[in-house]
XYZ file of C-alpha atoms in Angstrom:
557
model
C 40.742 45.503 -43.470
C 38.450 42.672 -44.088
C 38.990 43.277 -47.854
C 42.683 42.900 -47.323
C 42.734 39.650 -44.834
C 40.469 38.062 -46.918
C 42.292 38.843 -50.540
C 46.120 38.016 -48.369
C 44.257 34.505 -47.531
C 42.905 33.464 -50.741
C 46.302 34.523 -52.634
C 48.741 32.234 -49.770
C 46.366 29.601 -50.147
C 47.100 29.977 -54.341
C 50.348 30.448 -53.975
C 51.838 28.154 -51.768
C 51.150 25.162 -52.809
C 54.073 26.076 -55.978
C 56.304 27.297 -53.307
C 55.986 23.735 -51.763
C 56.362 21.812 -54.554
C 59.108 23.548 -55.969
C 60.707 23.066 -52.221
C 60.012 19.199 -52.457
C 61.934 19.246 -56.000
C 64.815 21.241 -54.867
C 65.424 18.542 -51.956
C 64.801 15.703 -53.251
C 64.691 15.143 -57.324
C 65.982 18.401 -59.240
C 68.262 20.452 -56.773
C 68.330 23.758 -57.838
C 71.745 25.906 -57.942
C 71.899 28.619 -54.918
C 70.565 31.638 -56.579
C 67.946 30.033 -58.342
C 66.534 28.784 -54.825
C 67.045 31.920 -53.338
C 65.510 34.349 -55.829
C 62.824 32.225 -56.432
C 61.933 32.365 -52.486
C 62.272 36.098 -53.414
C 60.064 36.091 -56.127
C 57.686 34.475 -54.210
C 57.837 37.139 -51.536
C 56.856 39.900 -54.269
C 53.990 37.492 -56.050
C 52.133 36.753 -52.598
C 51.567 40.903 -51.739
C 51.230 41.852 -55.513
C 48.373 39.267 -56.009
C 46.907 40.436 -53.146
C 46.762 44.379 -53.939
C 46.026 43.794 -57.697
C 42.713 41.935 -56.807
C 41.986 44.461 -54.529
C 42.863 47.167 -57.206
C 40.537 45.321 -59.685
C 37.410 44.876 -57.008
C 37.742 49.142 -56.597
C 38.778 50.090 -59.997
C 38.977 48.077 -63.108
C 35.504 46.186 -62.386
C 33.867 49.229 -61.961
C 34.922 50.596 -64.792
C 34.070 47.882 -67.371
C 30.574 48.298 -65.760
C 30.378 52.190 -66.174
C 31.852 51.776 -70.129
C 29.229 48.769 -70.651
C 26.245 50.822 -69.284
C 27.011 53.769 -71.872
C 27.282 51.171 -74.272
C 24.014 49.839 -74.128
C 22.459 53.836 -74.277
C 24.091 54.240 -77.919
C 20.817 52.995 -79.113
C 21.935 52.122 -83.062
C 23.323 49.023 -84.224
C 26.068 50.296 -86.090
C 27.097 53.074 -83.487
C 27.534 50.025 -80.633
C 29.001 47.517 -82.877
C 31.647 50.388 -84.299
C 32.519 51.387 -80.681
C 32.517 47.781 -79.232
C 35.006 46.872 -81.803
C 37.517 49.791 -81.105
C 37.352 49.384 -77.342
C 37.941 45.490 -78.055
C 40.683 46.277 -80.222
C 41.980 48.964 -77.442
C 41.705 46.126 -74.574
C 43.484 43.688 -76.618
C 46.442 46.087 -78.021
C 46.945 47.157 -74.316
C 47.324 43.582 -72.956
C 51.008 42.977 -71.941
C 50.941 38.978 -71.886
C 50.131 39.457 -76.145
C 53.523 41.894 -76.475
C 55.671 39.402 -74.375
C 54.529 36.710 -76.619
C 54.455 38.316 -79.743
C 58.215 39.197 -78.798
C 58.688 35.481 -78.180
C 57.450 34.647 -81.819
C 59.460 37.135 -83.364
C 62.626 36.016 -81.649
C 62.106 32.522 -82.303
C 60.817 33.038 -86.137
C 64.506 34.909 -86.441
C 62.386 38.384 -87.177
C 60.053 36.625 -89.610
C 56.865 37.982 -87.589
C 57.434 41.068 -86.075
C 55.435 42.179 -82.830
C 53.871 44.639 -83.588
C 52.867 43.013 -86.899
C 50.751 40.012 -84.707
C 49.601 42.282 -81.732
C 48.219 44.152 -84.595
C 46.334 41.212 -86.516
C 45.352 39.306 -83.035
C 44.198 42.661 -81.703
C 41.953 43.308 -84.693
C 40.202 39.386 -84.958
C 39.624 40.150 -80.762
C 37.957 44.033 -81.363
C 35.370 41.845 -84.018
C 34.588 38.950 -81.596
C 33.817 41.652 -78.530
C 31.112 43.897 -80.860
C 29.847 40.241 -81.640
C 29.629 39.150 -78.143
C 27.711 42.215 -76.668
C 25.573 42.232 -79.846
C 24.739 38.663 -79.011
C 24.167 39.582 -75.484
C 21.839 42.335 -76.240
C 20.222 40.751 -79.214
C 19.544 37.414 -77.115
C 21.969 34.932 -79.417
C 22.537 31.558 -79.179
C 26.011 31.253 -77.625
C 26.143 27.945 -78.413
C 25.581 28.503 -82.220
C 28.380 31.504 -82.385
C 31.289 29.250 -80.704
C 29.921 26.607 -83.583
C 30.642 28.954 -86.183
C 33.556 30.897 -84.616
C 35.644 27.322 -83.965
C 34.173 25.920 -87.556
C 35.682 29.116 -89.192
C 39.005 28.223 -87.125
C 39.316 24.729 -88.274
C 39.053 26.246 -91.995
C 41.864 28.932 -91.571
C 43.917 26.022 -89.282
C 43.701 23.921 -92.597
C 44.994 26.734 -94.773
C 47.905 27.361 -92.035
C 51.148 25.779 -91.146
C 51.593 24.088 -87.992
C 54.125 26.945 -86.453
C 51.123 29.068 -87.329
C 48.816 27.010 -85.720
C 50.412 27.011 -82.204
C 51.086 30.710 -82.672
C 47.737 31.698 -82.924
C 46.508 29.162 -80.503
C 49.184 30.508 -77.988
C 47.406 33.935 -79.197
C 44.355 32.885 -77.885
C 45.580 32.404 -74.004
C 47.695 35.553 -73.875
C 45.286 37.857 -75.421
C 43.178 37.220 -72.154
C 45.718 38.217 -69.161
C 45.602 39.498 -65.715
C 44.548 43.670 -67.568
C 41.928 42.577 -69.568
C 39.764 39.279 -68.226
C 38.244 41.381 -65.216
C 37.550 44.347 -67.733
C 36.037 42.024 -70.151
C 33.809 39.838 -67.335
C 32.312 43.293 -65.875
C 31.903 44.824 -69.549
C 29.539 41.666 -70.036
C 27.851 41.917 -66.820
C 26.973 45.407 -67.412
C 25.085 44.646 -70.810
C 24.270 41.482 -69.424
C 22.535 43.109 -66.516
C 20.041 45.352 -68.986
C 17.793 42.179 -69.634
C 14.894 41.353 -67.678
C 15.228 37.489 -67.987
C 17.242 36.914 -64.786
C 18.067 33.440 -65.797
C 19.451 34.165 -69.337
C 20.982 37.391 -68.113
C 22.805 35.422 -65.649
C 24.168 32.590 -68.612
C 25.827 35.593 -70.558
C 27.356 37.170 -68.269
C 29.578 34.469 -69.621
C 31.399 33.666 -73.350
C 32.964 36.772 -73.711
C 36.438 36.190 -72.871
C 36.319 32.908 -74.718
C 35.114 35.085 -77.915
C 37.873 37.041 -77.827
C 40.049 34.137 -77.387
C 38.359 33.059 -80.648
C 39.400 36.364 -82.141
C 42.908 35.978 -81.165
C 42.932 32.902 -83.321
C 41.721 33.874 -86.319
C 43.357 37.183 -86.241
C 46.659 35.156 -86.324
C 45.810 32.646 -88.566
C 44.457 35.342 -90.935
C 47.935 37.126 -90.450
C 49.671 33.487 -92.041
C 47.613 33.352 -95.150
C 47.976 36.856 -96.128
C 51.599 36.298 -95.620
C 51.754 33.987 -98.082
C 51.880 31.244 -95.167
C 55.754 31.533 -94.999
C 58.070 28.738 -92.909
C 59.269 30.193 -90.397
C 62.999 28.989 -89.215
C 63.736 28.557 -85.628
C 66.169 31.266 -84.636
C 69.499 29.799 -82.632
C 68.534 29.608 -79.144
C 70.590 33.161 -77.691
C 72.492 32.219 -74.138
C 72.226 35.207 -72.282
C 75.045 36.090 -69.660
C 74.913 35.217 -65.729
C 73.489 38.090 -63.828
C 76.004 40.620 -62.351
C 74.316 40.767 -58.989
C 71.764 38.300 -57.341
C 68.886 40.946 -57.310
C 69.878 42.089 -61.044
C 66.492 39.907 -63.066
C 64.259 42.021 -60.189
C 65.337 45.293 -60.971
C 64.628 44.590 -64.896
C 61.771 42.742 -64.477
C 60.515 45.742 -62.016
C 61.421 48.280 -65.123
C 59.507 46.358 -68.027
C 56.579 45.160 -65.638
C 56.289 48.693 -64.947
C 56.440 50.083 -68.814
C 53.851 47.029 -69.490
C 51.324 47.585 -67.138
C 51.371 51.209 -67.554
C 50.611 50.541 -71.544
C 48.001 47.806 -70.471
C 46.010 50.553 -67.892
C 46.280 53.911 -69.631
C 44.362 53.260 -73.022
C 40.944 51.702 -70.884
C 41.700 54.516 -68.016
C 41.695 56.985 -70.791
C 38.621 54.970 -72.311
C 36.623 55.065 -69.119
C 37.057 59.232 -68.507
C 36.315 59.894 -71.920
C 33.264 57.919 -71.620
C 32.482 59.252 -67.774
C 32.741 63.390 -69.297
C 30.294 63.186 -72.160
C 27.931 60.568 -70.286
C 28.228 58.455 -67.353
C 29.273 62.310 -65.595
C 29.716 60.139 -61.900
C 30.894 62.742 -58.934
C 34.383 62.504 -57.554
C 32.781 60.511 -54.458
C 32.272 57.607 -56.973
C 35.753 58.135 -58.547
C 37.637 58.320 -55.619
C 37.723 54.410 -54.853
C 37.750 53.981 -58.894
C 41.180 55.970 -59.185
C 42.607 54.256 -55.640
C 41.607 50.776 -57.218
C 43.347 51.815 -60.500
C 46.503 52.263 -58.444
C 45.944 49.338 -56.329
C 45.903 47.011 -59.700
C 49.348 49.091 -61.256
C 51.138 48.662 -58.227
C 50.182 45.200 -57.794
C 50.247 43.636 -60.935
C 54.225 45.042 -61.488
C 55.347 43.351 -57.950
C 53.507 40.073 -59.209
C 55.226 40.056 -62.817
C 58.908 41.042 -61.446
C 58.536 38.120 -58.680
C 57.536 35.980 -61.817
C 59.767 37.160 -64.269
C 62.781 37.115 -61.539
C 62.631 34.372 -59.658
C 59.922 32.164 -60.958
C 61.104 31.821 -64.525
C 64.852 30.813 -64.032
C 63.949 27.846 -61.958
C 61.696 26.647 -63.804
C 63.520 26.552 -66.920
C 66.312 24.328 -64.897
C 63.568 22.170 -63.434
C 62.641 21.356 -66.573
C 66.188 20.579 -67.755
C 67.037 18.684 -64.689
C 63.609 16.357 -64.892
C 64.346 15.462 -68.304
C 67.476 13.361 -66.710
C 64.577 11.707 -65.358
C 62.288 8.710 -66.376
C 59.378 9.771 -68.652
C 56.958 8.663 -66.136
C 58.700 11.137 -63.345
C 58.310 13.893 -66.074
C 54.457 13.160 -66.907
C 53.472 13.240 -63.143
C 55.689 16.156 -62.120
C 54.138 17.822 -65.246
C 50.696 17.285 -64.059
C 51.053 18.440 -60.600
C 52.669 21.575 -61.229
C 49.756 22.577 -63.645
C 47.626 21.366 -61.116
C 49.164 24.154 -58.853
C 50.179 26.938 -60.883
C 46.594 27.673 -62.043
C 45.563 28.358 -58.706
C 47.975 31.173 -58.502
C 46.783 32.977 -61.896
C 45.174 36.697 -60.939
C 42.573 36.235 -63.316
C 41.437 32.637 -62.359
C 40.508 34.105 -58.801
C 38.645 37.170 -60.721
C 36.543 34.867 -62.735
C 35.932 32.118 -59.547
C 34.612 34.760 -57.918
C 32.419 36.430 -60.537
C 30.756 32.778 -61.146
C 29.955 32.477 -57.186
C 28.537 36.195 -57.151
C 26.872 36.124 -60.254
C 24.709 32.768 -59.862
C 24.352 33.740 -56.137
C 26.146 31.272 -54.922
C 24.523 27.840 -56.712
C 27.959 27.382 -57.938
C 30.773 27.697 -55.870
C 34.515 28.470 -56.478
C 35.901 25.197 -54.972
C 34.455 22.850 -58.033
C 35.175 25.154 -60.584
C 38.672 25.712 -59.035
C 39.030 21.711 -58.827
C 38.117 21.214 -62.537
C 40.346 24.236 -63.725
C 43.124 22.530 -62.049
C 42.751 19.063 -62.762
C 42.151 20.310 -66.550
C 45.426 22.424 -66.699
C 47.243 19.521 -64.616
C 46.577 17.232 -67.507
C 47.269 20.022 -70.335
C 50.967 20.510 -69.174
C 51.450 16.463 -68.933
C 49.586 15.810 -72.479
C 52.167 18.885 -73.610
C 55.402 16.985 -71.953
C 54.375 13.695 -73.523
C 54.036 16.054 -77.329
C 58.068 16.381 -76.220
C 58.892 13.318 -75.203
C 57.068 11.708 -78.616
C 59.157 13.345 -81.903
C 56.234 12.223 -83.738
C 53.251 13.688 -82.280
C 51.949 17.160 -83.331
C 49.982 19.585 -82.089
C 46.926 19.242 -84.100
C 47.184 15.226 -82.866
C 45.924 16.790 -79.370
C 44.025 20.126 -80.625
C 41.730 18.812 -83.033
C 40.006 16.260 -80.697
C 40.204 17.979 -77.821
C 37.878 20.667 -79.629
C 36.026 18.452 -81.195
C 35.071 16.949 -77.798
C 34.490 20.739 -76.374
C 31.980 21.805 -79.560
C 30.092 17.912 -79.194
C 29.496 18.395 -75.630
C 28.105 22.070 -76.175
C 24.075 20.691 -77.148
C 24.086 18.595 -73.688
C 25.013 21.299 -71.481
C 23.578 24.713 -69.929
C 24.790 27.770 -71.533
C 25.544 29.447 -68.283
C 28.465 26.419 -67.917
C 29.371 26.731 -71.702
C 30.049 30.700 -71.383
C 31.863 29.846 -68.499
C 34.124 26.859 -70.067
C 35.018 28.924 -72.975
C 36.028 31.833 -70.845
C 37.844 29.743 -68.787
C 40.131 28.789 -71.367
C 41.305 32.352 -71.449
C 41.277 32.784 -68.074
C 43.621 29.779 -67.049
C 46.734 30.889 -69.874
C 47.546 33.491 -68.153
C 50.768 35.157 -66.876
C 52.239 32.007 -64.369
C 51.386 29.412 -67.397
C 53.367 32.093 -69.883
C 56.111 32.145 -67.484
C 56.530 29.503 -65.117
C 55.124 26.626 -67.190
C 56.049 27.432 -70.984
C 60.028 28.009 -69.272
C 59.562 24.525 -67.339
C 58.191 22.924 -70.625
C 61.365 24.574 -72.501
C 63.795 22.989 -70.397
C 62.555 19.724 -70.993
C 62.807 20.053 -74.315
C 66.170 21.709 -74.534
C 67.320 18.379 -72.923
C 65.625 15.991 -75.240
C 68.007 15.610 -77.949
C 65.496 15.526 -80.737
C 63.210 19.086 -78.914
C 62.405 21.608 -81.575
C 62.559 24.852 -79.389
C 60.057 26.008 -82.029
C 57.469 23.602 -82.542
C 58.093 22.416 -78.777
C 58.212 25.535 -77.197
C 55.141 26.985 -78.420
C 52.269 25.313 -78.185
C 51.831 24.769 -74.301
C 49.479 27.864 -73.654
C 46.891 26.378 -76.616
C 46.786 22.956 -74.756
C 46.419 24.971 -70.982
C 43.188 27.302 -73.146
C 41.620 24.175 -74.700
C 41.191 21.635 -71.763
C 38.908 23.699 -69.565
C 36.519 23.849 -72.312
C 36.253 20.132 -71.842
C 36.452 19.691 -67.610
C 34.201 22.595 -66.734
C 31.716 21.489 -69.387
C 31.400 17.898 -68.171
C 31.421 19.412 -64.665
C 28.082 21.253 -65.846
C 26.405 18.128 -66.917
C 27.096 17.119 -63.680
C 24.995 19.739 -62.194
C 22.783 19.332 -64.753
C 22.198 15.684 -63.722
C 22.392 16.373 -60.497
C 19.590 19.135 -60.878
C 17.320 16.824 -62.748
C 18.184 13.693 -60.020
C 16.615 16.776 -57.442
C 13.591 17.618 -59.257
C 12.961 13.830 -59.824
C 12.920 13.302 -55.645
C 11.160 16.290 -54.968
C 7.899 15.312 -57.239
C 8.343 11.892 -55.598
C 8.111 13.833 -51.913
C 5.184 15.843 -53.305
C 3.482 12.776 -54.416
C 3.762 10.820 -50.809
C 1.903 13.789 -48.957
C -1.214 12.896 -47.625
C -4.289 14.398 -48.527
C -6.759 16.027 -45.888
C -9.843 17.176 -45.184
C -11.055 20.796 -44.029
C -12.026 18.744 -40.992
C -9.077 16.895 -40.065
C -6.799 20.560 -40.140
C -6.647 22.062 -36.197
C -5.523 24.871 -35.154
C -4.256 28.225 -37.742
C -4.435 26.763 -41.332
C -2.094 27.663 -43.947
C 0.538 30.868 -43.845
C -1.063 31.858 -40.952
C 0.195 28.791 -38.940
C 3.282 29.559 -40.713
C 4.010 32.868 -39.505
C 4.056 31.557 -35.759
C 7.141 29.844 -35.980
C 8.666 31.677 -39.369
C 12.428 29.929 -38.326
C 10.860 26.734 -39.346
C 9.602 27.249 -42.884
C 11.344 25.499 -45.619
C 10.558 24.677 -49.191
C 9.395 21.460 -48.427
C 6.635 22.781 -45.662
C 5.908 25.520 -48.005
C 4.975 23.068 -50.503
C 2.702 20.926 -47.921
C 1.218 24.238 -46.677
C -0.187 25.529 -50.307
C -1.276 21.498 -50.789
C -3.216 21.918 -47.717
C -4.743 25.325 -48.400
C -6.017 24.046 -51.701
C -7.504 21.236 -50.438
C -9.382 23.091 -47.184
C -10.468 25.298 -49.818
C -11.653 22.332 -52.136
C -13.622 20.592 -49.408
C -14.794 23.822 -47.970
C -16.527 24.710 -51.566
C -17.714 21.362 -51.915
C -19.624 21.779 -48.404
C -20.944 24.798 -49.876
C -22.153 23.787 -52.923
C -23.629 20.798 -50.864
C -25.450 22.787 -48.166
C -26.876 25.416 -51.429
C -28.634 22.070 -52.938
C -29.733 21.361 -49.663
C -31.471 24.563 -49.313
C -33.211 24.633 -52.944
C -34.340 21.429 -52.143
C -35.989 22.710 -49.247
């Protein structure tokens, strides 16, 4: 029950801030029609208790899973049998993930059939399988993260050249849904688990980090690799398809229910079927220990299908007209309407809470979810207003706000801990996930179906490759924060250390040392622990010294 209170809390607190703002919007600048209201006060009802169960599902089940499969992992012993395997179950994750078929369904749609779906989920899926075996071969080879992201994003900025710009913001876009709501909290617990097998607790703690953001990096070049083998072809934007008025007012839930269904079932079964394979020839665990595995697997299906229909059904509707409606607007209304619903919607992602809580757990607490949740938001907040103002300007392009942006990610990387670099480039898959494909990419298209010069092609993809880049940026300059704040610490503590006084075995009373310690052990700090071992040393300097004295004494004599 505690479980459940405290998951129902931390999902209304998410989620109801968008409810709010939305609210605010309907009455007073962009009043929506009465369905739209209504079913997206419905779709609200579904997202709050789907939330809720899936992260309860993924605590029991998928967690424990990636843990289990990880463990095994790590036993293979040979190279080339755990980089083989790695890459399959990489590939398996990625294939699975239902955020890359709903966008790779987008692209082929808006390319007029030019790339097919199964075509990119097949490329992106292969590029992500590579960058997982490299990832947990870097974890359990002791790598410098900081040098693979180098190469990985150096290697990127090659194949962009070599690519078209619709490529570009395909594969970028790539990148963010590859790393949904299915596969982020099986990724983060498959590191953890090799992570876990070092004995350096510090540098075991810094990678359980980087791996989602390494299969990000996959996504990418998996795509981009898809465009030059094609020949790099242009693709056309397809006519823009009005679909009829739904029949009933419930009509976009029962769909939404159907496909969310179909698409989480294809996103669970290959990992389930990954994890009992794995658990018959070797992990063997007793039906005790798969009880709450199998219960949290049904927890996350059941779950994640009420969250996508109340997003699909009620969430992406009205924001499409929002968007269509605020473009009547001044730019300036747009920009800061922009920023505050990315500010919001990334609190309500599934997998942003998943990773929040992983950082809190894993560093035991030294960093807490409320900074890292402040930074994702205020990052994502200025993504979807830098993405608005690429509309609202026919002359900027993508790469105008993509190259710099991860040029300013890569030059910050040397100045920062790795823990905090794992964790920015993770975050960038983390925050694109199934509200920014939905609610934000449908509020970004309406604005630029309403701007008379928007390219629903070039404008309408893009969005989810500005949401993945910024937190590299905010949550690395939030670790040089601790970082300076950490060194600012040390700097005042040796300053303490240096103001203690020094005495004499004579002027100590009373129990010396620990032993006057353990009388009152409610009292001891860090700071009296330090004075205590300063004093020990020095009674047992002097006390030597009297020693030494009294033995000359006596030879003298």
């Amino acid at each position: 029950m505690n479980l459940l209170t405290g998951k129902l809390k931390e999902v209304l607190q998410s989620v109801l801030p968008i409810v709010i703002i939305v609210v605010l919007l309907h009455f007073f600048i962009t009043p929506l029609p009465g369905s739209y209201f209504g079913r997206f006060l419905i779709g609200a009802l579904l997202l709050i208790p789907g939330l809720t169960i899936f992260l309860i599902g993924v605590d029991l089940g998928v967690s424990r899973m990636g843990m289990v499969i990880g463990h095994e992992l790590v036993n293979l012993g040979k190279f080339w049998r755990f980089a083989i395997l790695a890459t399959f179950l990489g590939f398996l994750i990625s294939i699975a993930e239902p955020d890359l078929h709903i966008l790779a369904g987008q692209v082929e749609q808006g390319t007029g059939g030019l790339v097919n779906t199964f075509q990119l989920v097949i490329y992106v899926s292969i590029g992500v399988g590579i960058m997982i075996a490299a990832g947990l071969l870097r974890i359990l080879y002791r790598k410098s993260i900081k040098l693979l992201f180098l190469t990985i994003y150096l290697i990127i900025f090659v194949l962009s050249y070599l690519a078209n710009n619709e490529f570009i913001a395909f594969a970028f876009d790539a990148s963010g849904a590859t790393t949904g709501a299915m596969t982020v909290p099986f990724m983060l617990a498959l590191a953890a688990s090799v992570a876990s097998r070092k004995k350096d607790s510090i540098a075991s703690e810094s990678d359980n980090f980087g791996l989602v953001g390494l299969a990000s990096g996959g996504a990418i070049m998996g795509c981009l690799a898809m465009a030059i083998i094609m020949g790099n072809p242009k693709p056309e934007a397809a006519e823009l398809i009005q679909t009829e008025a739904p029949r009933s007012f419930f009509e976009p839930f029962l769909v939404s229910l159907g496909e969310s269904a179909w698409h989480v079932a294809v996103a669970l079964l290959p990992v389930i079927i990954a994890f009992f394979v794995v658990n018959f020839f070797k992990a063997k665990l007793d039906r005790r220990e798969l009880r709450p595995i199998i219960l949290g697997n049904i927890y996350a299906y059941v779950g994640l299908v009420l969250f996508l229909a109340g997003v699909n059904g009620g969430f992406l509707d009205a924001a499409r007209v929002i968007g269509r409606e605020l473009a009547t607007h001044s730019q300036v209304i747009i920009l800061v309407v922009g920023f505050v619903v990315g500010l919001v919607t990334i609190l309500a992602e599934p997998a942003v809470s998943v990773l929040t809580h992983n950082v809190r757990d894993i560093t035991g607490g030294s960093v807490q979810r409320r900074p890292v949740l402040i930074a994702l938001s205020l990052g994502v907040g200025a993504a979807v207003a830098l993405s608005l103002l690429r509309i609202l300007i026919p002359e900027a392009q993508l790469w105008h706000f993509l190259l710099p942006g991860y040029i300013i990610a890569l030059g910050l990387m040397p100045f920062v801990p790795d823990l905090f670099v794992g964790m920015a480039f993770d975050s960038g898959g983390v925050a694109s996930g199934p509200m920014t494909a939905t609610f934000v990419l449908a509020f970004s298209q309406g604005v630029a179906i309403a701007v008379p010069w928007g390219d629903p092609l070039n404008d309408g993809f893009g969005i989810i490759a500005m949401v993945a880049m910024t937190p590299l940026i905010v949550l690395q300059l939030l670790g040089l924060l601790y970082k300076l704040s950490a060194r600012r610490s040390r700097t005042a503590e040796i300053a303490d250390l240096q103001e203690f006084p020094t005495l004499s075995a004579g002027e100590v009373e009373g129990p010396v040392g620990f032993a006057a310690m353990t009388e009152a052990p409610e009292e001891i700090s860090f700071d009296l622990a330090v004075e205590v071992c300063r004093v020990e040393l020095q009674v047992d300097a002097d006390g030597a010294a009297d020693d030494n004295e009294n033995g000359g004494n006596d030879n003298e004599n």
